[in-house]
Short mmCIF file of C-alpha atoms in Angstrom, two decimals:
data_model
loop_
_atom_site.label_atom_id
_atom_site.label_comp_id
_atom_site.label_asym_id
_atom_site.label_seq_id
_atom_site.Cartn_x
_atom_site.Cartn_y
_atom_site.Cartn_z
CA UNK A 1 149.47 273.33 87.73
CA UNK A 2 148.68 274.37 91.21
CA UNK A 3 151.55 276.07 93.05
CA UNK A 4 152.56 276.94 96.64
CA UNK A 5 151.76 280.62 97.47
CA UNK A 6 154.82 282.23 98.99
CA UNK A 7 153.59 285.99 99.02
CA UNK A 8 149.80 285.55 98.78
CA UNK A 9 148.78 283.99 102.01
CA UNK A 10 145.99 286.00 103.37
CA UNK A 11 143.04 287.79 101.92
CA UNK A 12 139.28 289.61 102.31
CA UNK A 13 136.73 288.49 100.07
CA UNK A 14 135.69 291.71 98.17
CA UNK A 15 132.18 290.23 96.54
CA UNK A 16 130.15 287.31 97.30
CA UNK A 17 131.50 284.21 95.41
CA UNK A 18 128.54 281.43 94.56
CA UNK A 19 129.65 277.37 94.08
CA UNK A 20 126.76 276.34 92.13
CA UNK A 21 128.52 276.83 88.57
CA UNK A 22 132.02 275.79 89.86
CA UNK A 23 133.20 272.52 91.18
CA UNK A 24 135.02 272.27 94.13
CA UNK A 25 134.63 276.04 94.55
CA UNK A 26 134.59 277.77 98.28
CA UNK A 27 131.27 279.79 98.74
CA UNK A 28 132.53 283.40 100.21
CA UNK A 29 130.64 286.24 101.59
CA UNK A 30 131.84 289.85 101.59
CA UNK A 31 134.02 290.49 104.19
CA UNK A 32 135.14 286.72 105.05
CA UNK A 33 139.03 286.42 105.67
CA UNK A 34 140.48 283.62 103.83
CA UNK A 35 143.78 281.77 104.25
CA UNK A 36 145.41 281.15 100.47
CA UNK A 37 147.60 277.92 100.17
CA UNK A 38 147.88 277.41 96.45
CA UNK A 39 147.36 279.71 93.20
CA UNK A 40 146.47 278.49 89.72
CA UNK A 41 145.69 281.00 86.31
CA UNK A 42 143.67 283.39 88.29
CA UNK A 43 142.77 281.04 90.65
CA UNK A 44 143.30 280.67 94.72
CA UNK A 45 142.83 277.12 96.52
CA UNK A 46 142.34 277.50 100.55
CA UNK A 47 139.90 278.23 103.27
CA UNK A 48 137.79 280.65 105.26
CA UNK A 49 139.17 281.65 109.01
CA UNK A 50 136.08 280.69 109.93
CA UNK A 51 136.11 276.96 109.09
CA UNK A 52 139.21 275.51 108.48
CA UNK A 53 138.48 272.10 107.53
CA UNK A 54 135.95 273.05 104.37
CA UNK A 55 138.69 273.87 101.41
CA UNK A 56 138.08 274.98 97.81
CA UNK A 57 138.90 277.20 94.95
CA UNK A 58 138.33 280.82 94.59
CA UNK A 59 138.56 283.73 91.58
CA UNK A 60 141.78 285.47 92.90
CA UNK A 61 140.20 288.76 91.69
CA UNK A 62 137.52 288.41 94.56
CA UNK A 63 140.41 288.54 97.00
CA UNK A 64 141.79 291.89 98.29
CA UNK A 65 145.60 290.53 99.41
CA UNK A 66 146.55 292.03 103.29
CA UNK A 67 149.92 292.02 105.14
CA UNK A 68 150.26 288.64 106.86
CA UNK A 69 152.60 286.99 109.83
CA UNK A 70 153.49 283.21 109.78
CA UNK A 71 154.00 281.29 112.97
CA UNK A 72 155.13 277.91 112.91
CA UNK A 73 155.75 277.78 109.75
CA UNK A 74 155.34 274.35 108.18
CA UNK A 75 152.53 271.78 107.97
CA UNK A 76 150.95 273.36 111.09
CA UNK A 77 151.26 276.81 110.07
CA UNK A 78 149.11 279.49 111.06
CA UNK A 79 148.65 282.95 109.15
CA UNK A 80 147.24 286.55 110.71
CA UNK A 81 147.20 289.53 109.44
CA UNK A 82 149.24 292.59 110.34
CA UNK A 83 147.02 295.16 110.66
CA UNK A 84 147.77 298.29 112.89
CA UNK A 85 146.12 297.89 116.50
CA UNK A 86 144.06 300.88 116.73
CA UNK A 87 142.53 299.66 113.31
CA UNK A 88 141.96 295.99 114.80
CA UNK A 89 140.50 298.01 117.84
CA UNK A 90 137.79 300.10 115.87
CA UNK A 91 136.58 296.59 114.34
CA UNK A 92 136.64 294.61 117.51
CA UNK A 93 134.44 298.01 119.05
CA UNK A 94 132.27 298.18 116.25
CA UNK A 95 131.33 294.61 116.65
CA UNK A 96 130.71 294.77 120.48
CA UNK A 97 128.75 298.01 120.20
CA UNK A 98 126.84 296.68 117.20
CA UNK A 99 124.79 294.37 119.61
CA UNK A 100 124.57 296.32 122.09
CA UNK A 101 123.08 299.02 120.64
CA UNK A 102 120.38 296.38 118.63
CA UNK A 103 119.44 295.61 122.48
CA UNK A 104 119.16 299.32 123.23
CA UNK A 105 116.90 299.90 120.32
CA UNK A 106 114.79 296.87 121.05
CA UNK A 107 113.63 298.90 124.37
CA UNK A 108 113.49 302.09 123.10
CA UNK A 109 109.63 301.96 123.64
CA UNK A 110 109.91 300.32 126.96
CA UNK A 111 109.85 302.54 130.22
CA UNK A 112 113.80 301.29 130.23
CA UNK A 113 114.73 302.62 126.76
CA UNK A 114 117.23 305.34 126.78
CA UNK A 115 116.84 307.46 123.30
CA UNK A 116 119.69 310.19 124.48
CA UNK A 117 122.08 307.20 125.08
CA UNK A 118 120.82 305.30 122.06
CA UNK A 119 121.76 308.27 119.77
CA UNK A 120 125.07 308.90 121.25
CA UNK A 121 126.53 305.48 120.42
CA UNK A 122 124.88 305.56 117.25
CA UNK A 123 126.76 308.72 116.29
CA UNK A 124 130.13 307.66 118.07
CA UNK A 125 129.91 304.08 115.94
CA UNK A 126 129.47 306.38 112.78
CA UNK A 127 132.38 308.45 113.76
CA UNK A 128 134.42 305.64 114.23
CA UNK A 129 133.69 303.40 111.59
CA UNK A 130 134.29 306.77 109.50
CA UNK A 131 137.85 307.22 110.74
CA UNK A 132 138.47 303.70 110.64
CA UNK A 133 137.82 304.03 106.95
CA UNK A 134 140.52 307.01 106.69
CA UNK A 135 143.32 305.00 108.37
CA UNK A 136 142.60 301.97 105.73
CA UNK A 137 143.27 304.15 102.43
CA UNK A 138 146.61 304.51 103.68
CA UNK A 139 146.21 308.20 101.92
CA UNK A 140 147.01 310.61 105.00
CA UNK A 141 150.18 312.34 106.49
CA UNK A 142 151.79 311.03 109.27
CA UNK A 143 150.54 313.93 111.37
CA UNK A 144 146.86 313.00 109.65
CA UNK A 145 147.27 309.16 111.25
CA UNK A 146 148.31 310.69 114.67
CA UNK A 147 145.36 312.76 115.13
CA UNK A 148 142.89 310.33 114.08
CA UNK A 149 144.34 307.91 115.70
CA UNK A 150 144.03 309.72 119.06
CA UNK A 151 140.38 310.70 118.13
CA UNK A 152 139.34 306.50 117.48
CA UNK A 153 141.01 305.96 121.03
CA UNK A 154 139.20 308.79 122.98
CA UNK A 155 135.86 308.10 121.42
CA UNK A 156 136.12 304.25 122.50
CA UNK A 157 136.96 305.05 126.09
CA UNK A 158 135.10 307.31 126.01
CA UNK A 159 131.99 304.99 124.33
CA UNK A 160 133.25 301.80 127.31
CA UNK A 161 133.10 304.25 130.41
CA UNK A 162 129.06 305.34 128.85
CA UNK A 163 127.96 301.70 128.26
CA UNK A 164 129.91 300.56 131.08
CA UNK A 165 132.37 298.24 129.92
CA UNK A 166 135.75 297.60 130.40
CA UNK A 167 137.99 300.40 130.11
CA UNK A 168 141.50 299.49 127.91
CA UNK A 169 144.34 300.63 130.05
CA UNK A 170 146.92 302.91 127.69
CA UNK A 171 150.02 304.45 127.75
CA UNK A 172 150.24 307.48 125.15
CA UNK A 173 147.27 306.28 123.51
CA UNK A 174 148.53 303.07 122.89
CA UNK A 175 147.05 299.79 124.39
CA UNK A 176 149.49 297.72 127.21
CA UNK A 177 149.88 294.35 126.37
CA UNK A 178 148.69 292.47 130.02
CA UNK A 179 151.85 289.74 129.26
CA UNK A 180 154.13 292.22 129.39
CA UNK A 181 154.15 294.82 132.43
CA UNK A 182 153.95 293.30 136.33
CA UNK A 183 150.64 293.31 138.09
CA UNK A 184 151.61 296.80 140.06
CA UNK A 185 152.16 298.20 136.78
CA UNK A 186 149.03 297.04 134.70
CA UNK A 187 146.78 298.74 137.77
CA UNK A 188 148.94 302.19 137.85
CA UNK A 189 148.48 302.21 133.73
CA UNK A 190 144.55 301.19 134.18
CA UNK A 191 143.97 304.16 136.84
CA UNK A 192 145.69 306.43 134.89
CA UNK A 193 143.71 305.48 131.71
CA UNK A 194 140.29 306.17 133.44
CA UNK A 195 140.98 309.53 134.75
CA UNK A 196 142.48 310.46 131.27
CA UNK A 197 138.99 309.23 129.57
CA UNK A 198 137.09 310.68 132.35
CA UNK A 199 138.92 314.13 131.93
CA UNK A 200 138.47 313.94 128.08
CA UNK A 201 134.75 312.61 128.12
CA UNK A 202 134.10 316.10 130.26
CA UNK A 203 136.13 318.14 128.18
CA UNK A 204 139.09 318.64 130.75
CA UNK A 205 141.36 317.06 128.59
CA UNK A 206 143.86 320.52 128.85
CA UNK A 207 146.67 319.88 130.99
CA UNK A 208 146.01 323.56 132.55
CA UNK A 209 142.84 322.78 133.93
CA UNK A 210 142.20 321.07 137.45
CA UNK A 211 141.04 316.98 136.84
CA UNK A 212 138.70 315.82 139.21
CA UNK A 213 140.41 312.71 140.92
CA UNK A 214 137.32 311.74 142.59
CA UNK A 215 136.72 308.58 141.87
CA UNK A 216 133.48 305.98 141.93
CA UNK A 217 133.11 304.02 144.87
CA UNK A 218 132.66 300.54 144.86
CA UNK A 219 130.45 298.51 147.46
CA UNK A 220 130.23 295.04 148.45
CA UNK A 221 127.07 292.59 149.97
CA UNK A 222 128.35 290.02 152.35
CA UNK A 223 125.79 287.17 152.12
CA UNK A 224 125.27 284.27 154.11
CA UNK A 225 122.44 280.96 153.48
CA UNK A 226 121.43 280.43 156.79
CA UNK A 227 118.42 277.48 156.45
CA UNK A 228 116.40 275.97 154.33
CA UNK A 229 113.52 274.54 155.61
CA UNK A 230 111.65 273.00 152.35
CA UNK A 231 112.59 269.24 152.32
CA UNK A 232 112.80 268.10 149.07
CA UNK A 233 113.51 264.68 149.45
CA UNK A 234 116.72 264.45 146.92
CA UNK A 235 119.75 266.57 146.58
CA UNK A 236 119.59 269.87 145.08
CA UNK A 237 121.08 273.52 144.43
CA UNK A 238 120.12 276.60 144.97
CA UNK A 239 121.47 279.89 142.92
CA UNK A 240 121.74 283.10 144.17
CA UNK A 241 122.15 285.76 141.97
CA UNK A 242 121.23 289.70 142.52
CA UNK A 243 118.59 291.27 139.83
CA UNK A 244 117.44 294.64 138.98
CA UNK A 245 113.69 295.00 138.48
CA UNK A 246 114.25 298.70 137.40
CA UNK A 247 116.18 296.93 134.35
CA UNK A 248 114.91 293.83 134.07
CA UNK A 249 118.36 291.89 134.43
CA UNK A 250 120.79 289.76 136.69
CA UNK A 251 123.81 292.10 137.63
CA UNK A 252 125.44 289.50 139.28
CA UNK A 253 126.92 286.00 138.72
CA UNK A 254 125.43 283.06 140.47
CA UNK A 255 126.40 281.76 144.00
CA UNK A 256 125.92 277.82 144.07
CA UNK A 257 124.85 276.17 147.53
CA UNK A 258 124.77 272.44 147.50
CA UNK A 259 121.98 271.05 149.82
CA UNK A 260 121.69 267.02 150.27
CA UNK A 261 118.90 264.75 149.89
CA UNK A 262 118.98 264.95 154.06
CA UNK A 263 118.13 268.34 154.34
CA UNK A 264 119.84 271.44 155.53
CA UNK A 265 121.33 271.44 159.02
CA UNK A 266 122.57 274.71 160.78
CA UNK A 267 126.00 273.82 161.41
CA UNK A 268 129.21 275.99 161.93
CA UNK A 269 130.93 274.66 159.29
CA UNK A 270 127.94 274.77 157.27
CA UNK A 271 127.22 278.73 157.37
CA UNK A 272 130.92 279.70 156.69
CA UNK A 273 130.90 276.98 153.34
CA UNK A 274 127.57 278.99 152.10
CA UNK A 275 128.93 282.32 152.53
CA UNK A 276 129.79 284.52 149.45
CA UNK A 277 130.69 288.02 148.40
CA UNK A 278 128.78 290.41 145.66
CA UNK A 279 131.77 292.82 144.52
CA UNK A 280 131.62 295.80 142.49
CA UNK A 281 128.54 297.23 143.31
CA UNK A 282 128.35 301.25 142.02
CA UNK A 283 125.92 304.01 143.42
CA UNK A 284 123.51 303.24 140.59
CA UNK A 285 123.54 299.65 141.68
CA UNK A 286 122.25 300.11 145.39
CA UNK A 287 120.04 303.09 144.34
CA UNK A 288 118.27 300.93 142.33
CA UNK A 289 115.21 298.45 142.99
CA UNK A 290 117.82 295.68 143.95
CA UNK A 291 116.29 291.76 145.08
CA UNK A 292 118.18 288.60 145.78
CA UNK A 293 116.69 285.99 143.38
CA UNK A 294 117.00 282.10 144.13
CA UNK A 295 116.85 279.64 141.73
CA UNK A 296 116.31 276.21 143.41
CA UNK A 297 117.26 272.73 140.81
CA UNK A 298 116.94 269.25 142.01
CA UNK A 299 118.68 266.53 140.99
CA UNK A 300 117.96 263.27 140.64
CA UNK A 301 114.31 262.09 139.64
CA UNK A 302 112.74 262.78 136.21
CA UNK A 303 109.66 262.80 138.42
CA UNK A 304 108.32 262.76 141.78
CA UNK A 305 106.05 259.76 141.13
CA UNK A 306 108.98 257.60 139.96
CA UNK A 307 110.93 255.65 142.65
CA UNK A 308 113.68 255.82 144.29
CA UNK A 309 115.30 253.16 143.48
CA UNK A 310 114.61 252.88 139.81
CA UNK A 311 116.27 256.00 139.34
CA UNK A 312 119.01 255.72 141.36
CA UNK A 313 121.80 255.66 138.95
CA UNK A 314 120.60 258.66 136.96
CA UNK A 315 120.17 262.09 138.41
CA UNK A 316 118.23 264.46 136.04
CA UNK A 317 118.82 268.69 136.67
CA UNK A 318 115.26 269.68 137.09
CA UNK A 319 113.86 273.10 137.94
CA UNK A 320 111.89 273.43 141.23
CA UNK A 321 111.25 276.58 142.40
CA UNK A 322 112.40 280.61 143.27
CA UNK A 323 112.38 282.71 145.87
CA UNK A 324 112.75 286.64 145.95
CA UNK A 325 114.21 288.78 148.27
CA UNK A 326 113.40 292.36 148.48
CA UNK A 327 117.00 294.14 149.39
CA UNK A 328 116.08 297.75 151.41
CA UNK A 329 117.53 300.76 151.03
CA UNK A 330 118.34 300.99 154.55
CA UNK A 331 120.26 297.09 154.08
CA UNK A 332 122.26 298.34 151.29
CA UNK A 333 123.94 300.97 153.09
CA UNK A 334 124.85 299.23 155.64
CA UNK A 335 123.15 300.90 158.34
CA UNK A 336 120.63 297.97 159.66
CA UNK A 337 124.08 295.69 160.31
CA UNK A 338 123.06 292.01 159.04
CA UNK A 339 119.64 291.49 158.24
CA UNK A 340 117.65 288.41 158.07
CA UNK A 341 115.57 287.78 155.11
CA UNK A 342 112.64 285.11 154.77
CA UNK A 343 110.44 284.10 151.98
CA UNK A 344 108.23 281.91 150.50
CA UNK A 345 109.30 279.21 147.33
CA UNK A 346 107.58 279.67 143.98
CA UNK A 347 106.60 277.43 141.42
CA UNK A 348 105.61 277.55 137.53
CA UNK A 349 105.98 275.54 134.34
CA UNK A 350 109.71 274.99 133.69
CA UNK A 351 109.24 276.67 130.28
CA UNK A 352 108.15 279.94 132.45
CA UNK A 353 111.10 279.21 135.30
CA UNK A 354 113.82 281.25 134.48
CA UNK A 355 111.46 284.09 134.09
CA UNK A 356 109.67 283.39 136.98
CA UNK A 357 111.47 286.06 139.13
CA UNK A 358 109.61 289.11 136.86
CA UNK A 359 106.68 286.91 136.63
CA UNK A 360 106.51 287.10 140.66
CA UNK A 361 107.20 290.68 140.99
CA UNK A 362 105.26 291.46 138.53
CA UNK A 363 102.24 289.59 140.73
CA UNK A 364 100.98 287.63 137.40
CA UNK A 365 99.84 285.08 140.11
CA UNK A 366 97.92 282.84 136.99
CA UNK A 367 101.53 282.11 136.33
CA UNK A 368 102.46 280.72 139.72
CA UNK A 369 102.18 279.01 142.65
CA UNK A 370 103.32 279.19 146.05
CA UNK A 371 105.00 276.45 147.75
CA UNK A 372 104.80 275.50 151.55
CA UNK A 373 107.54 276.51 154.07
CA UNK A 374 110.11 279.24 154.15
CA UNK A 375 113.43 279.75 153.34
CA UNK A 376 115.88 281.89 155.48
CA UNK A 377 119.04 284.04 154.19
#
C-alpha cells in the first residue's frame, strides 16, 4: 500500500534511473532534485523539480534524502530544501561561471581570447567546487566551516569583480537579503562590499594597511535621433544599441524610436520623445573601439510588391536595414560638446541582418548593399 511521506519529502537522485523495465517509473538523471509524495517497500512515488506535472515511481535507494521546508502546506504545497546559503551560493556560481568560461574558451584562439583570465576562473571554479565539497560532508569543526566559508565568499567576489558581474553586497560575509534593509541601507552595505573585495582581491585585506578608496568612474552618452530621411513608405522602428568591435558584442540595451508610415518630421516634441541615456559606461568602455549600431524593422507588408490595401490588417516585423556610427575618442570624453553623426543605411539577406553590423565593419561588401539617403543622429 502506498503511504503519505511525512519525513521523506525531498531528495537528489544519486545514479541514473532508466523506465524501460519498470512501469510507470520516473526516468532520473544524476543530480535531479525530486519532490517525494508517497513511499511503498523500497519504493518512492513523485516528481522531478524540473517538471512537475510528469509523476512516477522511483527505487528509494537512488535517492539521497536532504533537509526540506514546507510552505503552504496542503494540496498546494511546495517543498525546498534547507541548505546553508553559502553552499546554495557556490552552486548558483558554479553554474553561472560554467558558461561563461565555455564562451571564454571558445575564443581562446581568437585575437579576443584571454588565456591568463581563462586559467584564473578555471582554477577559482576548482577551488570552489573543492570547498563546496568540504562544507557538504558535514565532517569539519566549527572553526573549519568558518574559514572556508570566508574563503568560498572572497573567491566569488572576488571571481564577479574579474568577469564583471554583479557584486553580492555582505555584511560579515554573509549575503543581505534586498526585502529586508531600506534602499539607503542596501547601497551603504553594496559600497562597503566592493571595497572589501577590492582590498582582498589585491591582498590588502589587513586592517593595518591603507585601502585605496578610489573608486571606478562611471560615464554616461546623452543621445538624441534627430532625422531620418529614408522614407519607407510604412511604419517602422529603429534600435539603437552601442557595440564593441574590439569584442565583438552589444554592451548596451536597445533604445526603440517609433517612426510612422508619414515619415520623420523635426519637431520639438519629437527630439525630446527620441532622446535616451547610455549609463554605466567604465574607462575600458570609452577606451575601446565604441560605434552606435541601428537596427531599422518595418512593419507592416510581407513584401514591397504586395499592396497596400491587401495587407492592411496584418503588419509583419521585417528587417530592413543598419546603420553604423563610428563614436571618436574625442566625442566620448566629452570634449567636442554634441556632435552630429550621419550615415548611410545598409542592407543584406535577413538571415545575415543581425550580423550585419561586423559584416559592415568588417568591409565584406559581397555581403551588402548600400541604401540611398542618410540618416542623422
Amino acid at each position: 500500500m502506498w503511504t503519505p511521506t511525512k519525513n521523506q519529502k525531498f531528495g537528489v537522485a544519486i545514479s541514473n534511473f532508466d523506465t524501460d523495465l519498470v512501469p510507470q517509473a520516473l526516468r532520473l538523471e544524476v543530480g535531479e532534485t525530486v519532490q517525494i509524495l508517497e513511499e511503498c517497500r523500497g519504493w518512492y512515488r513523485g516528481f522531478s523539480t524540473r517538471n512537475r506535472n510528469l509523476k512516477g515511481i522511483f527505487p528509494s535507494q537512488f535517492i539521497h534524502l536532504k533537509p526540506f521546508r514546507i510552505d503552504n502546506e496542503g494540496i498546494y504545497e511546495t517543498v525546498t530544501p534547507v541548505e546553508d546559503p553559502v553552499v546554495q551560493e557556490a552552486a548558483s556560481v558554479l553554474r553561472e561561471w560554467g558558461q561563461i568560461w565555455k564562451d571564454l574558451y571558445v575564443v581562446l584562439g581568437t585575437p579576443y581570447g584571454d588565456q591568463e583570465l581563462w586559467d584564473a576562473v578555471r582554477k577559482t571554479m576548482m577551488d570552489i567546487a573543492d570547498w563546496r565539497k568540504q562544507l557538504i560532508t558535514g565532517t569539519l569543526t566549527s572553526d573549519q566551516i568558518a574559514q572556508i566559508k570566508l574563503k568560498v565568499t572572497r573567491k566569488i567576489d572576488w571571481g564577479n569583480r574579474r568577469l564583471g558581474l554583479d557584486l553580492v553586497p555582505r555584511v560579515n560575509g554573509d549575503m543581505v537579503d534586498p526585502d529586508a534593509v531600506s534602499v539607503v541601507e542596501l547601497h551603504r552595505v553594496h559600497v562597503l562590499s566592493a571595497e572589501t573585495s577590492q582590498a582582498h582581491s589585491q591582498g590588502l585585506g589587513t586592517l593595518g594597511k591603507k585601502k585605496d578608496r578610489r573608486r571606478a568612474q562611471s560615464h554616461h552618452l546623452f543621445f538624441c535621433m534627430r532625422d531620418f530621411s529614408y522614407h519607407l513608405g510604412e511604419d517602422a522602428e529603429v534600435f539603437f544599441s552601442l557595440y564593441d568591435a574590439q569584442k565583438g558584442k552589444f554592451i548596451s540595451e536597445r533604445f526603440l524610436v517609433k517612426l510612422p508610415r508619414e515619415g520623420f518630421f523635426n519637431y520639438v516634441e519629437k527630439i525630446h520623445s527620441n532622446c535616451t541615456i547610455f549609463t554605466d559606461l567604465g574607462s575600458a568602455d570609452l577606451a575601446s573601439d565604441l560605434y552606435i549600431v541601428a537596427h531599422v524593422v518595418r512593419v507592416g507588408r510581407m513584401l514591397f510588391s504586395e499592396s497596400v490595401k491587401k495587407s492592411s490588417s496584418h503588419c509583419y516585423r521585417r528587417p530592413h536595414g543598419v546603420a553604423v556610427f563610428k563614436l571618436a575618442p574625442s566625442v566620448l570624453q566629452g570634449a567636442d560638446g554634441e556632435v552630429e553623426l550621419t550615415g548611410k543605411l545598409f542592407t543584406s539577406d535577413e538571415k545575415d541582418f543581425w550580423q550585419l553590423p561586423e559584416l559592415v565593419l568588417k568591409k565584406q561588401s559581397n555581403k551588402y548593399s548600400i541604401m540611398s539617403n542618410n540618416a542623422s543622429y
